[in-house]
Coordinates of C-alpha atoms in Angstrom, one line a residue:
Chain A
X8 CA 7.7 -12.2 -11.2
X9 CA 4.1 -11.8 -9.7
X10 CA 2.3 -8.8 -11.1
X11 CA -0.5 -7.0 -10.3
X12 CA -2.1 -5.0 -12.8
X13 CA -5.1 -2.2 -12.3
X14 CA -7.1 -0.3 -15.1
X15 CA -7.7 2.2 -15.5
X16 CA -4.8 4.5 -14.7
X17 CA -7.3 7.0 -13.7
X18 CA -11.1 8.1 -14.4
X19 CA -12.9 10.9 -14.4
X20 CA -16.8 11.2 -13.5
X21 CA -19.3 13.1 -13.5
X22 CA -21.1 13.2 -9.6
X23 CA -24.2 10.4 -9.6
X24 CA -21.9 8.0 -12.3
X25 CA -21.4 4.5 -11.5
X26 CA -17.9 3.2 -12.5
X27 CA -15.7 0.1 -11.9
X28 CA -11.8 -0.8 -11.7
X29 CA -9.9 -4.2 -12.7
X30 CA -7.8 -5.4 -11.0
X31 CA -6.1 -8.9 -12.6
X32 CA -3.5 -10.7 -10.2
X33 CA -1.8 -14.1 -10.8
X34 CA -4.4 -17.1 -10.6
X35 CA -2.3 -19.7 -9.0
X36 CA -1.1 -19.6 -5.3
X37 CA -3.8 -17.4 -4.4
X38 CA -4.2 -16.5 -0.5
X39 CA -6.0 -13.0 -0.7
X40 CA -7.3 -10.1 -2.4
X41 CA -7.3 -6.7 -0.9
X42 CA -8.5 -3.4 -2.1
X43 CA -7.4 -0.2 -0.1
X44 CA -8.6 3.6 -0.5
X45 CA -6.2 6.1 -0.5
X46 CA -7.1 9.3 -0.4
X47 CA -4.4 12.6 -0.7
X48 CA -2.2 13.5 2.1
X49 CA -3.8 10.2 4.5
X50 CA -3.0 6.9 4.6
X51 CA -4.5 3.7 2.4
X52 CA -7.4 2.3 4.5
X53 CA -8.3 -1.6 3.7
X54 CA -11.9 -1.6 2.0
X55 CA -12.0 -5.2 1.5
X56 CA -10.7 -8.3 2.2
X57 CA -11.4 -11.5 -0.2
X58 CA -10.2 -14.4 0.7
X59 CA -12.7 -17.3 -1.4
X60 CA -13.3 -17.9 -4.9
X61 CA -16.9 -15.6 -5.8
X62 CA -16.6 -13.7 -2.9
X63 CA -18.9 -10.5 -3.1
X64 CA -18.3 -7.6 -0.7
X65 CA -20.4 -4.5 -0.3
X66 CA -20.4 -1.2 1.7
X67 CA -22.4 1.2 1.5
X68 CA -22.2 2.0 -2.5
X69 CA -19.3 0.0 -3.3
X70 CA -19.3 -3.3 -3.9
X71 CA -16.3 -5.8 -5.0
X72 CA -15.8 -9.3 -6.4
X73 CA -13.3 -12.3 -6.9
X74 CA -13.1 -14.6 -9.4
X75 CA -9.4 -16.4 -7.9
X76 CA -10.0 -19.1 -11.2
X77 CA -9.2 -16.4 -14.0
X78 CA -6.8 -14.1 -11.5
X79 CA -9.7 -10.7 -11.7
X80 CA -11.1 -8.9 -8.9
X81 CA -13.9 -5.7 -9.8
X82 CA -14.7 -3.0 -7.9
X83 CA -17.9 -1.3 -8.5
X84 CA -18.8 2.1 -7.3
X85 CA -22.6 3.5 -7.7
X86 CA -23.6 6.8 -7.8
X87 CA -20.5 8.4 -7.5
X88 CA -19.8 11.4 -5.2
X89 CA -17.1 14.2 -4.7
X90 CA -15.9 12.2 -1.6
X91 CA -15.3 8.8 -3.4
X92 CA -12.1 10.9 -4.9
X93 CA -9.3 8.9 -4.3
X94 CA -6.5 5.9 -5.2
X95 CA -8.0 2.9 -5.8
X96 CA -5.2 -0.2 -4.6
X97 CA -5.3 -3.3 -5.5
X98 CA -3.3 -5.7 -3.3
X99 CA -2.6 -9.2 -3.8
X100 CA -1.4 -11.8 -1.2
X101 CA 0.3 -15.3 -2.4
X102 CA 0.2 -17.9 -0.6
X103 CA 3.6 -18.5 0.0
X104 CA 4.1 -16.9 3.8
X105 CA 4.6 -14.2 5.3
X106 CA 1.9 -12.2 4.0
X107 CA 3.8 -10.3 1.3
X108 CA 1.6 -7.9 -0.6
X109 CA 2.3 -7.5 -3.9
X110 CA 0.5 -4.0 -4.9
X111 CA -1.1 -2.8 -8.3
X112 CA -0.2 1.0 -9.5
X113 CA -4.1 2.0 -8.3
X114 CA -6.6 3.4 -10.4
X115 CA -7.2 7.4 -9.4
X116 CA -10.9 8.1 -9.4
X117 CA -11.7 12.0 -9.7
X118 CA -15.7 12.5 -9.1
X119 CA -16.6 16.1 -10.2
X120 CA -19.6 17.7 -8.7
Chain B
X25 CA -8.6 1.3 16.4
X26 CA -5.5 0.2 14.1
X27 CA -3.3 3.4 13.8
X28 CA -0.2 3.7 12.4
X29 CA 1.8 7.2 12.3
X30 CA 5.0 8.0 10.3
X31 CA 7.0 11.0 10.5
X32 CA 7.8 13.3 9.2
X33 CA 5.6 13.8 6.3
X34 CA 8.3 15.7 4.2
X35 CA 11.7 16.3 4.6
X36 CA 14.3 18.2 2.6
X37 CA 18.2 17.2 3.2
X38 CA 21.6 18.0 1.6
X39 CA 23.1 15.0 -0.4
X40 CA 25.4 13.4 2.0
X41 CA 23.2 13.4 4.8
X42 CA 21.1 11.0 6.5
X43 CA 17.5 10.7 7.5
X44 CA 15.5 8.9 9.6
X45 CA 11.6 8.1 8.7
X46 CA 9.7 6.9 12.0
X47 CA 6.7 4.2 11.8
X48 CA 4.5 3.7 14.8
X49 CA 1.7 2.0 16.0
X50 CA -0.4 3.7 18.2
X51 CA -3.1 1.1 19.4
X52 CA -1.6 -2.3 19.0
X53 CA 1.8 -4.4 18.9
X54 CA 2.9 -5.0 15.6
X55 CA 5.6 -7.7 15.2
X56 CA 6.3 -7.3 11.7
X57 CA 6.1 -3.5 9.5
X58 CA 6.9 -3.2 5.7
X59 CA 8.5 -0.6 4.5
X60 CA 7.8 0.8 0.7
X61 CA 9.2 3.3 -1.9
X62 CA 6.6 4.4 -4.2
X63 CA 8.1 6.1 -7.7
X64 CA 5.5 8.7 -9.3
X65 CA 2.5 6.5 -11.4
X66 CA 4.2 3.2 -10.4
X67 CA 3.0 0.8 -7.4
X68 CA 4.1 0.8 -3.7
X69 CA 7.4 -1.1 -4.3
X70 CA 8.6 -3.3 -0.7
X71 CA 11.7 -2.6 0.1
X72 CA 11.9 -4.8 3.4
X73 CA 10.0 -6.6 6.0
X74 CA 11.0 -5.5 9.7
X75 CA 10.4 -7.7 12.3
X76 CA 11.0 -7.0 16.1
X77 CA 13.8 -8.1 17.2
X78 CA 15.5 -9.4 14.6
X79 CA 17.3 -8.3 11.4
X80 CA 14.8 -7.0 8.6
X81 CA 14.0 -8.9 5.7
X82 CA 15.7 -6.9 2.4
X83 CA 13.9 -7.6 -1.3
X84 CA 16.3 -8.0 -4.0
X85 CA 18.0 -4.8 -4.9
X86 CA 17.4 -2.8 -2.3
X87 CA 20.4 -2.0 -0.3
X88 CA 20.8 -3.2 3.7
X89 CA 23.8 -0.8 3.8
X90 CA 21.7 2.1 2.2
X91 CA 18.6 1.7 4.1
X92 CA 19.0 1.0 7.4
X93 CA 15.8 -0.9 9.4
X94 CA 15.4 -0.6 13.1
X95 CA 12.6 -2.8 14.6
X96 CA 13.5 -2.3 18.5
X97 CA 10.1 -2.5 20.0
X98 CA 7.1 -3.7 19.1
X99 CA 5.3 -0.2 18.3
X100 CA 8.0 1.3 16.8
X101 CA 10.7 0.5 13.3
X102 CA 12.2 3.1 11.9
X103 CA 14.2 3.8 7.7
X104 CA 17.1 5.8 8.0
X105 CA 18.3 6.6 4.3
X106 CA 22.4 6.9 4.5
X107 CA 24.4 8.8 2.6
X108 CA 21.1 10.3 0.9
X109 CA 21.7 11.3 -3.0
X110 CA 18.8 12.9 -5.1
X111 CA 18.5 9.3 -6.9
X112 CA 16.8 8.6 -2.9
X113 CA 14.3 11.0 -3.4
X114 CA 11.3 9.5 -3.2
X115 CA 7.8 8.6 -1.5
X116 CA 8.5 6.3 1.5
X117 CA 5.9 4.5 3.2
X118 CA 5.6 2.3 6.3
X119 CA 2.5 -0.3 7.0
X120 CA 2.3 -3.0 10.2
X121 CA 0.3 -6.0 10.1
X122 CA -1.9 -6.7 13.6
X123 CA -1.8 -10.9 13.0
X124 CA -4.4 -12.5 12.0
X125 CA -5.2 -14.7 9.2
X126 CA -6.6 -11.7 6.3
X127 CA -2.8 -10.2 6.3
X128 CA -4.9 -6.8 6.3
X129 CA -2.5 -3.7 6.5
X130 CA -2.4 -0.4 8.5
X131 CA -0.6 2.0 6.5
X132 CA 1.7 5.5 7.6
X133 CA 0.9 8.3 6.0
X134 CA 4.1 8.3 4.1
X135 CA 6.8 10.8 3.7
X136 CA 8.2 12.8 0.9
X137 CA 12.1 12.6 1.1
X138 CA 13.9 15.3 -1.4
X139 CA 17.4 15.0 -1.5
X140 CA 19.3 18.1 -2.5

């Protein structure tokens, strides 16, 4: 059974904190690494997509990497603000067709102002 | 660009019933759409992959004859929940994939089913 696992369950910061998820997928039959935003009442929107071993990915404030070898990916958040407030998804992709997602539980970010 | 809308957002139906959850894309074909069932704290579970066209894809343990998938165009698949009991009640969402090599997903907002 593939699993995708994501810690913290949920954080809260203060407004101007930096702060970073795990997310640790299986390291073999690796095809891609997603993380998605979700924020309440909208749909999960795709922040990045990582595909190579040491991929780094950056917008704007946050910033994620890949290390496919040991099965982590790390997103990295600085200077939190109120509007970062969300579900954080980690998604994993084997590479075994079909593009089936296996998901992590998310990591809820709360930012307080 | 890359919308997907599902509806509705909440709905509240006697045990018995059925139900029907609608996933669309709004600005581009989507040949294959997942559908998911997310329990509260746990991850977004798939429950099947829909192709157009064809009969859906069903993950082990989830029931074809419980929850019917409908994949009739290429902008449209829909979950109809049968013979709903409060064990369905749950947080269903859809996603589509647009091709492509990343495997990216557009996501539904997801909808809220309370069986009664």
């Amino acid at each position: 059974i593939l699993n995708v696992e994501q810690s913290p369950q949920s954080l809260h910061v203060q407004e101007g904190d930096s702060t970073n998820f795990t997310c640790s997928f299986p390291s073999s039959n690796f095809y891609a690494l997603h993380w998605y935003r979700w924020e309440t009442a909208k749909s999960p929107k795709a922040l990045f997509v990582m595909t190579l071993n040491g991929d780094e990915k950056k917008k704007g404030r946050i910033s994620a990497t890949l290390n496919t070898k040991e099965g982590y990916s790390y997103l990295y958040i600085k200077g939190s603000q109120p509007e970062d407030s969300a579900t954080y998804l980690c998604a994993f992709i084997p590479n075994t067709g079909g593009f089936k997602t296996i998901f992590g539980a998310g990591t809820r970010l709360f930012v307080k102002a | 660009g890359a919308v997907v809308s599902q509806h509705p957002s909440r709905v509240i139906c006697k045990s018995g019933t059925s139900v029907k959850i609608e996933c669309r894309s709004l600005d581009f074909q989507a040949t294959t759409m997942f559908w998911y069932r997310q329990f509260p704290k746990q991850s977004l579970m798939l429950m099947a992959t829909s192709n157009e066209g064809s009969k859906a894809t069903y993950e082990q343990g989830v029931e074809k004859d419980k929850f019917l998938i409908n994949h009739a165009s290429l902008t449209l698949s829909t979950l109809t929940v049968t013979s709903a009991h409060p064990e369905d009640s749950s947080f269903y969402i859809c996603s589509a994939s647009r091709g492509g090599i990343t495997g990216e997903l557009f996501f539904g907002e997801g909808s809220r089913l309370t069986v009664l």
